[in-house]
């Protein structure tokens, strides 16, 4: 099949009209960061901040016009609202109503970062904190699957409304463009999508925002950590030496930008046989703990390798919500307590009640 070209896409976009001026959106400077790769097309549509609602049909028309071209496999247009030139620039600061932002990071993919982030969020909520969740893993969003969320988020034209997942307000790029859409985005598109998900979402009041970062220590992670005042970072690692080396990279990245490391979680730490209860150290268990001690950062706890953790995540009800009080939920609950310990600002005000 013929491959779609940049020129063909630009020609198609000349047929999509800006309702404000009656002129093609491409002439109005609304099209930026156009990417055409292997039949996958995407661009960012920048619209005035107060007109977001009015432009939703235009965004859709642009997506449809691209999709109608021969050779197009996918089409995604992401709308971002920019402020007037004259209006004061929005500083890259905290998020109104959110007291502490905690990033969950890993040196590489597949170590269980997203699973840990989701269960940590649920465990913090179970410990009485108001928690919101941002899935910033732009290349592999997993919050919709982990939390069983479907459908696009609602919008009032200016703000996106997060979806409630077991009491936790959640936003994910996967909700905006579908999990199966290939990501053909370039750095700047990712940047503006992330900014929008952070700052143009009606998060409400929260004690803690958990941000599930993309794996690794690339530019996206770096700029997010630079532009957002993080209360701290949690590093997820498996016990294998290799990923520990990767975890070290993560630590260094946060240190470079002066983000406090709240600690390391060892995931897939050991295997408890469901039949006989025998505990097998599949990998060199304890590696993360030693490494944390060596690096002088807190060790936040260990999560076993357990089929129930995977099954419950795939079913949209992570283990902390599926089996509260169970030994696996308790493992995450311990991590949550350790995170709260490392996060002085998030401790509850008023007296601590101890029940003996
Ligand atoms: P990452 O975000 O690091 O890429 P995920 O959280 O998506 O990793 O986890 C990768 C896979 O491993 C998923 O299928 C998940 O269900 C599974 N998984 C994660 N942690 C555990 C665990 N402790 N026990 C069993 N399976 C796990």
mmCIF file with all atom_site columns, N, CA, C and O in Angstrom, residues 305-346:
data_model
loop_
_atom_site.group_PDB
_atom_site.id
_atom_site.type_symbol
_atom_site.label_atom_id
_atom_site.label_alt_id
_atom_site.label_comp_id
_atom_site.label_asym_id
_atom_site.label_entity_id
_atom_site.label_seq_id
_atom_site.pdbx_PDB_ins_code
_atom_site.Cartn_x
_atom_site.Cartn_y
_atom_site.Cartn_z
_atom_site.occupancy
_atom_site.B_iso_or_equiv
_atom_site.pdbx_formal_charge
_atom_site.auth_seq_id
_atom_site.auth_comp_id
_atom_site.auth_asym_id
_atom_site.auth_atom_id
_atom_site.pdbx_PDB_model_num
ATOM 1   N N  . UNK A 1 305 ? 7.398  -11.876 43.991 1.00 0.00 ? 305 UNK A N  1
ATOM 2   C CA . UNK A 1 305 ? 6.924  -12.240 42.662 1.00 0.00 ? 305 UNK A CA 1
ATOM 3   C C  . UNK A 1 305 ? 5.728  -13.158 42.888 1.00 0.00 ? 305 UNK A C  1
ATOM 4   O O  . UNK A 1 305 ? 5.882  -14.227 43.473 1.00 0.00 ? 305 UNK A O  1
ATOM 5   N N  . UNK A 1 306 ? 4.550  -12.722 42.496 1.00 0.00 ? 306 UNK A N  1
ATOM 6   C CA . UNK A 1 306 ? 3.365  -13.521 42.793 1.00 0.00 ? 306 UNK A CA 1
ATOM 7   C C  . UNK A 1 306 ? 2.353  -13.366 41.667 1.00 0.00 ? 306 UNK A C  1
ATOM 8   O O  . UNK A 1 306 ? 2.040  -12.241 41.255 1.00 0.00 ? 306 UNK A O  1
ATOM 9   N N  . UNK A 1 307 ? 1.860  -14.495 41.211 1.00 0.00 ? 307 UNK A N  1
ATOM 10  C CA . UNK A 1 307 ? 0.924  -14.496 40.081 1.00 0.00 ? 307 UNK A CA 1
ATOM 11  C C  . UNK A 1 307 ? -0.314 -13.651 40.366 1.00 0.00 ? 307 UNK A C  1
ATOM 12  O O  . UNK A 1 307 ? -0.874 -13.023 39.468 1.00 0.00 ? 307 UNK A O  1
ATOM 13  N N  . UNK A 1 308 ? -0.714 -13.563 41.632 1.00 0.00 ? 308 UNK A N  1
ATOM 14  C CA . UNK A 1 308 ? -1.911 -12.771 41.979 1.00 0.00 ? 308 UNK A CA 1
ATOM 15  C C  . UNK A 1 308 ? -1.692 -11.289 41.690 1.00 0.00 ? 308 UNK A C  1
ATOM 16  O O  . UNK A 1 308 ? -2.627 -10.565 41.383 1.00 0.00 ? 308 UNK A O  1
ATOM 17  N N  . UNK A 1 309 ? -0.447 -10.855 41.812 1.00 0.00 ? 309 UNK A N  1
ATOM 18  C CA . UNK A 1 309 ? -0.166 -9.441  41.528 1.00 0.00 ? 309 UNK A CA 1
ATOM 19  C C  . UNK A 1 309 ? -0.389 -9.173  40.047 1.00 0.00 ? 309 UNK A C  1
ATOM 20  O O  . UNK A 1 309 ? -1.016 -8.183  39.665 1.00 0.00 ? 309 UNK A O  1
ATOM 21  N N  . UNK A 1 310 ? 0.062  -10.105 39.219 1.00 0.00 ? 310 UNK A N  1
ATOM 22  C CA . UNK A 1 310 ? -0.128 -9.914  37.778 1.00 0.00 ? 310 UNK A CA 1
ATOM 23  C C  . UNK A 1 310 ? -1.593 -10.069 37.390 1.00 0.00 ? 310 UNK A C  1
ATOM 24  O O  . UNK A 1 310 ? -2.150 -9.245  36.680 1.00 0.00 ? 310 UNK A O  1
ATOM 25  N N  . UNK A 1 311 ? -2.228 -11.112 37.883 1.00 0.00 ? 311 UNK A N  1
ATOM 26  C CA . UNK A 1 311 ? -3.630 -11.363 37.516 1.00 0.00 ? 311 UNK A CA 1
ATOM 27  C C  . UNK A 1 311 ? -4.534 -10.193 37.900 1.00 0.00 ? 311 UNK A C  1
ATOM 28  O O  . UNK A 1 311 ? -5.356 -9.753  37.112 1.00 0.00 ? 311 UNK A O  1
ATOM 29  N N  . UNK A 1 312 ? -4.366 -9.700  39.118 1.00 0.00 ? 312 UNK A N  1
ATOM 30  C CA . UNK A 1 312 ? -5.252 -8.631  39.578 1.00 0.00 ? 312 UNK A CA 1
ATOM 31  C C  . UNK A 1 312 ? -4.999 -7.348  38.788 1.00 0.00 ? 312 UNK A C  1
ATOM 32  O O  . UNK A 1 312 ? -5.935 -6.622  38.477 1.00 0.00 ? 312 UNK A O  1
ATOM 33  N N  . UNK A 1 313 ? -3.729 -7.107  38.418 1.00 0.00 ? 313 UNK A N  1
ATOM 34  C CA . UNK A 1 313 ? -3.430 -5.911  37.627 1.00 0.00 ? 313 UNK A CA 1
ATOM 35  C C  . UNK A 1 313 ? -4.074 -6.014  36.259 1.00 0.00 ? 313 UNK A C  1
ATOM 36  O O  . UNK A 1 313 ? -4.622 -5.041  35.744 1.00 0.00 ? 313 UNK A O  1
ATOM 37  N N  . UNK A 1 314 ? -4.006 -7.183  35.667 1.00 0.00 ? 314 UNK A N  1
ATOM 38  C CA . UNK A 1 314 ? -4.594 -7.353  34.337 1.00 0.00 ? 314 UNK A CA 1
ATOM 39  C C  . UNK A 1 314 ? -6.104 -7.238  34.366 1.00 0.00 ? 314 UNK A C  1
ATOM 40  O O  . UNK A 1 314 ? -6.736 -6.932  33.366 1.00 0.00 ? 314 UNK A O  1
ATOM 41  N N  . UNK A 1 315 ? -6.703 -7.480  35.534 1.00 0.00 ? 315 UNK A N  1
ATOM 42  C CA . UNK A 1 315 ? -8.154 -7.409  35.645 1.00 0.00 ? 315 UNK A CA 1
ATOM 43  C C  . UNK A 1 315 ? -8.654 -6.042  36.071 1.00 0.00 ? 315 UNK A C  1
ATOM 44  O O  . UNK A 1 315 ? -9.833 -5.871  36.350 1.00 0.00 ? 315 UNK A O  1
ATOM 45  N N  . UNK A 1 316 ? -7.778 -5.066  36.163 1.00 0.00 ? 316 UNK A N  1
ATOM 46  C CA . UNK A 1 316 ? -8.214 -3.714  36.477 1.00 0.00 ? 316 UNK A CA 1
ATOM 47  C C  . UNK A 1 316 ? -8.491 -3.472  37.958 1.00 0.00 ? 316 UNK A C  1
ATOM 48  O O  . UNK A 1 316 ? -9.054 -2.446  38.319 1.00 0.00 ? 316 UNK A O  1
ATOM 49  N N  . UNK A 1 317 ? -8.111 -4.422  38.789 1.00 0.00 ? 317 UNK A N  1
ATOM 50  C CA . UNK A 1 317 ? -8.306 -4.245  40.231 1.00 0.00 ? 317 UNK A CA 1
ATOM 51  C C  . UNK A 1 317 ? -7.021 -4.692  40.929 1.00 0.00 ? 317 UNK A C  1
ATOM 52  O O  . UNK A 1 317 ? -6.891 -5.849  41.313 1.00 0.00 ? 317 UNK A O  1
ATOM 53  N N  . UNK A 1 318 ? -6.062 -3.768  41.068 1.00 0.00 ? 318 UNK A N  1
ATOM 54  C CA . UNK A 1 318 ? -4.769 -4.164  41.648 1.00 0.00 ? 318 UNK A CA 1
ATOM 55  C C  . UNK A 1 318 ? -4.930 -4.803  43.028 1.00 0.00 ? 318 UNK A C  1
ATOM 56  O O  . UNK A 1 318 ? -5.917 -4.567  43.725 1.00 0.00 ? 318 UNK A O  1
ATOM 57  N N  . UNK A 1 319 ? -3.928 -5.571  43.386 1.00 0.00 ? 319 UNK A N  1
ATOM 58  C CA . UNK A 1 319 ? -4.019 -6.450  44.557 1.00 0.00 ? 319 UNK A CA 1
ATOM 59  C C  . UNK A 1 319 ? -4.419 -5.711  45.846 1.00 0.00 ? 319 UNK A C  1
ATOM 60  O O  . UNK A 1 319 ? -5.176 -6.243  46.660 1.00 0.00 ? 319 UNK A O  1
ATOM 61  N N  . UNK A 1 320 ? -3.957 -4.468  46.006 1.00 0.00 ? 320 UNK A N  1
ATOM 62  C CA . UNK A 1 320 ? -4.275 -3.733  47.242 1.00 0.00 ? 320 UNK A CA 1
ATOM 63  C C  . UNK A 1 320 ? -5.781 -3.476  47.342 1.00 0.00 ? 320 UNK A C  1
ATOM 64  O O  . UNK A 1 320 ? -6.362 -3.485  48.430 1.00 0.00 ? 320 UNK A O  1
ATOM 65  N N  . UNK A 1 321 ? -6.436 -3.294  46.164 1.00 0.00 ? 321 UNK A N  1
ATOM 66  C CA . UNK A 1 321 ? -7.889 -3.113  46.164 1.00 0.00 ? 321 UNK A CA 1
ATOM 67  C C  . UNK A 1 321 ? -8.604 -4.455  46.136 1.00 0.00 ? 321 UNK A C  1
ATOM 68  O O  . UNK A 1 321 ? -9.683 -4.601  46.696 1.00 0.00 ? 321 UNK A O  1
ATOM 69  N N  . UNK A 1 322 ? -7.979 -5.447  45.476 1.00 0.00 ? 322 UNK A N  1
ATOM 70  C CA . UNK A 1 322 ? -8.643 -6.746  45.309 1.00 0.00 ? 322 UNK A CA 1
ATOM 71  C C  . UNK A 1 322 ? -8.629 -7.558  46.605 1.00 0.00 ? 322 UNK A C  1
ATOM 72  O O  . UNK A 1 322 ? -9.612 -8.220  46.937 1.00 0.00 ? 322 UNK A O  1
ATOM 73  N N  . UNK A 1 323 ? -7.489 -7.532  47.285 1.00 0.00 ? 323 UNK A N  1
ATOM 74  C CA . UNK A 1 323 ? -7.365 -8.365  48.496 1.00 0.00 ? 323 UNK A CA 1
ATOM 75  C C  . UNK A 1 323 ? -6.798 -7.553  49.654 1.00 0.00 ? 323 UNK A C  1
ATOM 76  O O  . UNK A 1 323 ? -5.688 -7.821  50.133 1.00 0.00 ? 323 UNK A O  1
ATOM 77  N N  . UNK A 1 324 ? -7.546 -6.497  50.074 1.00 0.00 ? 324 UNK A N  1
ATOM 78  C CA . UNK A 1 324 ? -7.020 -5.665  51.156 1.00 0.00 ? 324 UNK A CA 1
ATOM 79  C C  . UNK A 1 324 ? -6.844 -6.519  52.414 1.00 0.00 ? 324 UNK A C  1
ATOM 80  O O  . UNK A 1 324 ? -7.682 -7.382  52.697 1.00 0.00 ? 324 UNK A O  1
ATOM 81  N N  . UNK A 1 325 ? -5.759 -6.298  53.107 1.00 0.00 ? 325 UNK A N  1
ATOM 82  C CA . UNK A 1 325 ? -5.527 -7.083  54.317 1.00 0.00 ? 325 UNK A CA 1
ATOM 83  C C  . UNK A 1 325 ? -4.767 -8.372  54.058 1.00 0.00 ? 325 UNK A C  1
ATOM 84  O O  . UNK A 1 325 ? -4.251 -8.998  54.971 1.00 0.00 ? 325 UNK A O  1
ATOM 85  N N  . UNK A 1 326 ? -4.689 -8.770  52.786 1.00 0.00 ? 326 UNK A N  1
ATOM 86  C CA . UNK A 1 326 ? -3.918 -9.966  52.437 1.00 0.00 ? 326 UNK A CA 1
ATOM 87  C C  . UNK A 1 326 ? -2.423 -9.691  52.547 1.00 0.00 ? 326 UNK A C  1
ATOM 88  O O  . UNK A 1 326 ? -2.006 -8.525  52.656 1.00 0.00 ? 326 UNK A O  1
ATOM 89  N N  . UNK A 1 327 ? -1.605 -10.764 52.481 1.00 0.00 ? 327 UNK A N  1
ATOM 90  C CA . UNK A 1 327 ? -0.173 -10.543 52.721 1.00 0.00 ? 327 UNK A CA 1
ATOM 91  C C  . UNK A 1 327 ? 0.474  -9.708  51.611 1.00 0.00 ? 327 UNK A C  1
ATOM 92  O O  . UNK A 1 327 ? 1.421  -8.971  51.857 1.00 0.00 ? 327 UNK A O  1
ATOM 93  N N  . UNK A 1 328 ? -0.076 -9.797  50.366 1.00 0.00 ? 328 UNK A N  1
ATOM 94  C CA . UNK A 1 328 ? 0.511  -9.006  49.280 1.00 0.00 ? 328 UNK A CA 1
ATOM 95  C C  . UNK A 1 328 ? 0.145  -7.531  49.435 1.00 0.00 ? 328 UNK A C  1
ATOM 96  O O  . UNK A 1 328 ? 0.995  -6.650  49.277 1.00 0.00 ? 328 UNK A O  1
ATOM 97  N N  . UNK A 1 329 ? -1.131 -7.282  49.762 1.00 0.00 ? 329 UNK A N  1
ATOM 98  C CA . UNK A 1 329 ? -1.545 -5.895  50.012 1.00 0.00 ? 329 UNK A CA 1
ATOM 99  C C  . UNK A 1 329 ? -0.727 -5.316  51.161 1.00 0.00 ? 329 UNK A C  1
ATOM 100 O O  . UNK A 1 329 ? -0.307 -4.152  51.121 1.00 0.00 ? 329 UNK A O  1
ATOM 101 N N  . UNK A 1 330 ? -0.474 -6.141  52.175 1.00 0.00 ? 330 UNK A N  1
ATOM 102 C CA . UNK A 1 330 ? 0.301  -5.658  53.322 1.00 0.00 ? 330 UNK A CA 1
ATOM 103 C C  . UNK A 1 330 ? 1.722  -5.264  52.923 1.00 0.00 ? 330 UNK A C  1
ATOM 104 O O  . UNK A 1 330 ? 2.286  -4.314  53.474 1.00 0.00 ? 330 UNK A O  1
ATOM 105 N N  . UNK A 1 331 ? 2.286  -6.015  51.966 1.00 0.00 ? 331 UNK A N  1
ATOM 106 C CA . UNK A 1 331 ? 3.644  -5.669  51.505 1.00 0.00 ? 331 UNK A CA 1
ATOM 107 C C  . UNK A 1 331 ? 3.642  -4.257  50.908 1.00 0.00 ? 331 UNK A C  1
ATOM 108 O O  . UNK A 1 331 ? 4.545  -3.455  51.167 1.00 0.00 ? 331 UNK A O  1
ATOM 109 N N  . UNK A 1 332 ? 2.608  -3.949  50.121 1.00 0.00 ? 332 UNK A N  1
ATOM 110 C CA . UNK A 1 332 ? 2.519  -2.594  49.549 1.00 0.00 ? 332 UNK A CA 1
ATOM 111 C C  . UNK A 1 332 ? 2.213  -1.565  50.632 1.00 0.00 ? 332 UNK A C  1
ATOM 112 O O  . UNK A 1 332 ? 2.677  -0.427  50.584 1.00 0.00 ? 332 UNK A O  1
ATOM 113 N N  . UNK A 1 333 ? 1.400  -1.984  51.609 1.00 0.00 ? 333 UNK A N  1
ATOM 114 C CA . UNK A 1 333 ? 1.057  -1.082  52.705 1.00 0.00 ? 333 UNK A CA 1
ATOM 115 C C  . UNK A 1 333 ? 2.320  -0.671  53.470 1.00 0.00 ? 333 UNK A C  1
ATOM 116 O O  . UNK A 1 333 ? 2.468  0.469   53.879 1.00 0.00 ? 333 UNK A O  1
ATOM 117 N N  . UNK A 1 334 ? 3.252  -1.637  53.613 1.00 0.00 ? 334 UNK A N  1
ATOM 118 C CA . UNK A 1 334 ? 4.515  -1.316  54.290 1.00 0.00 ? 334 UNK A CA 1
ATOM 119 C C  . UNK A 1 334 ? 5.350  -0.330  53.482 1.00 0.00 ? 334 UNK A C  1
ATOM 120 O O  . UNK A 1 334 ? 5.967  0.578   54.032 1.00 0.00 ? 334 UNK A O  1
ATOM 121 N N  . UNK A 1 335 ? 5.335  -0.526  52.164 1.00 0.00 ? 335 UNK A N  1
ATOM 122 C CA . UNK A 1 335 ? 6.046  0.425   51.296 1.00 0.00 ? 335 UNK A CA 1
ATOM 123 C C  . UNK A 1 335 ? 5.429  1.817   51.456 1.00 0.00 ? 335 UNK A C  1
ATOM 124 O O  . UNK A 1 335 ? 6.141  2.821   51.581 1.00 0.00 ? 335 UNK A O  1
ATOM 125 N N  . UNK A 1 336 ? 4.082  1.857   51.493 1.00 0.00 ? 336 UNK A N  1
ATOM 126 C CA . UNK A 1 336 ? 3.400  3.149   51.625 1.00 0.00 ? 336 UNK A CA 1
ATOM 127 C C  . UNK A 1 336 ? 3.793  3.837   52.936 1.00 0.00 ? 336 UNK A C  1
ATOM 128 O O  . UNK A 1 336 ? 4.063  5.049   52.953 1.00 0.00 ? 336 UNK A O  1
ATOM 129 N N  . UNK A 1 337 ? 3.857  3.060   54.024 1.00 0.00 ? 337 UNK A N  1
ATOM 130 C CA . UNK A 1 337 ? 4.255  3.655   55.314 1.00 0.00 ? 337 UNK A CA 1
ATOM 131 C C  . UNK A 1 337 ? 5.676  4.202   55.222 1.00 0.00 ? 337 UNK A C  1
ATOM 132 O O  . UNK A 1 337 ? 5.962  5.295   55.731 1.00 0.00 ? 337 UNK A O  1
ATOM 133 N N  . UNK A 1 338 ? 6.548  3.438   54.569 1.00 0.00 ? 338 UNK A N  1
ATOM 134 C CA . UNK A 1 338 ? 7.932  3.886   54.452 1.00 0.00 ? 338 UNK A CA 1
ATOM 135 C C  . UNK A 1 338 ? 8.022  5.154   53.606 1.00 0.00 ? 338 UNK A C  1
ATOM 136 O O  . UNK A 1 338 ? 8.809  6.054   53.899 1.00 0.00 ? 338 UNK A O  1
ATOM 137 N N  . UNK A 1 339 ? 7.191  5.234   52.567 1.00 0.00 ? 339 UNK A N  1
ATOM 138 C CA . UNK A 1 339 ? 7.176  6.447   51.738 1.00 0.00 ? 339 UNK A CA 1
ATOM 139 C C  . UNK A 1 339 ? 6.730  7.629   52.585 1.00 0.00 ? 339 UNK A C  1
ATOM 140 O O  . UNK A 1 339 ? 7.338  8.705   52.549 1.00 0.00 ? 339 UNK A O  1
ATOM 141 N N  . UNK A 1 340 ? 5.681  7.424   53.377 1.00 0.00 ? 340 UNK A N  1
ATOM 142 C CA . UNK A 1 340 ? 5.191  8.518   54.224 1.00 0.00 ? 340 UNK A CA 1
ATOM 143 C C  . UNK A 1 340 ? 6.250  8.947   55.239 1.00 0.00 ? 340 UNK A C  1
ATOM 144 O O  . UNK A 1 340 ? 6.382  10.131  55.546 1.00 0.00 ? 340 UNK A O  1
ATOM 145 N N  . UNK A 1 341 ? 7.007  7.972   55.729 1.00 0.00 ? 341 UNK A N  1
ATOM 146 C CA . UNK A 1 341 ? 8.099  8.287   56.652 1.00 0.00 ? 341 UNK A CA 1
ATOM 147 C C  . UNK A 1 341 ? 9.135  9.195   55.994 1.00 0.00 ? 341 UNK A C  1
ATOM 148 O O  . UNK A 1 341 ? 9.655  10.118  56.610 1.00 0.00 ? 341 UNK A O  1
ATOM 149 N N  . UNK A 1 342 ? 9.443  8.889   54.728 1.00 0.00 ? 342 UNK A N  1
ATOM 150 C CA . UNK A 1 342 ? 10.465 9.682   54.018 1.00 0.00 ? 342 UNK A CA 1
ATOM 151 C C  . UNK A 1 342 ? 9.926  11.019  53.540 1.00 0.00 ? 342 UNK A C  1
ATOM 152 O O  . UNK A 1 342 ? 10.644 11.811  52.972 1.00 0.00 ? 342 UNK A O  1
ATOM 153 N N  . UNK A 1 343 ? 8.630  11.211  53.707 1.00 0.00 ? 343 UNK A N  1
ATOM 154 C CA . UNK A 1 343 ? 7.966  12.388  53.127 1.00 0.00 ? 343 UNK A CA 1
ATOM 155 C C  . UNK A 1 343 ? 7.360  13.210  54.243 1.00 0.00 ? 343 UNK A C  1
ATOM 156 O O  . UNK A 1 343 ? 6.160  13.173  54.444 1.00 0.00 ? 343 UNK A O  1
ATOM 157 N N  . UNK A 1 344 ? 8.155  13.951  54.984 1.00 0.00 ? 344 UNK A N  1
ATOM 158 C CA . UNK A 1 344 ? 7.648  14.589  56.198 1.00 0.00 ? 344 UNK A CA 1
ATOM 159 C C  . UNK A 1 344 ? 6.431  15.464  55.947 1.00 0.00 ? 344 UNK A C  1
ATOM 160 O O  . UNK A 1 344 ? 5.496  15.462  56.730 1.00 0.00 ? 344 UNK A O  1
ATOM 161 N N  . UNK A 1 345 ? 6.416  16.166  54.825 1.00 0.00 ? 345 UNK A N  1
ATOM 162 C CA . UNK A 1 345 ? 5.323  17.101  54.547 1.00 0.00 ? 345 UNK A CA 1
ATOM 163 C C  . UNK A 1 345 ? 3.975  16.429  54.434 1.00 0.00 ? 345 UNK A C  1
ATOM 164 O O  . UNK A 1 345 ? 2.946  17.063  54.588 1.00 0.00 ? 345 UNK A O  1
ATOM 165 N N  . UNK A 1 346 ? 3.976  15.130  54.124 1.00 0.00 ? 346 UNK A N  1
ATOM 166 C CA . UNK A 1 346 ? 2.701  14.463  53.871 1.00 0.00 ? 346 UNK A CA 1
ATOM 167 C C  . UNK A 1 346 ? 2.145  13.774  55.108 1.00 0.00 ? 346 UNK A C  1
ATOM 168 O O  . UNK A 1 346 ? 1.112  13.150  55.049 1.00 0.00 ? 346 UNK A O  1
#
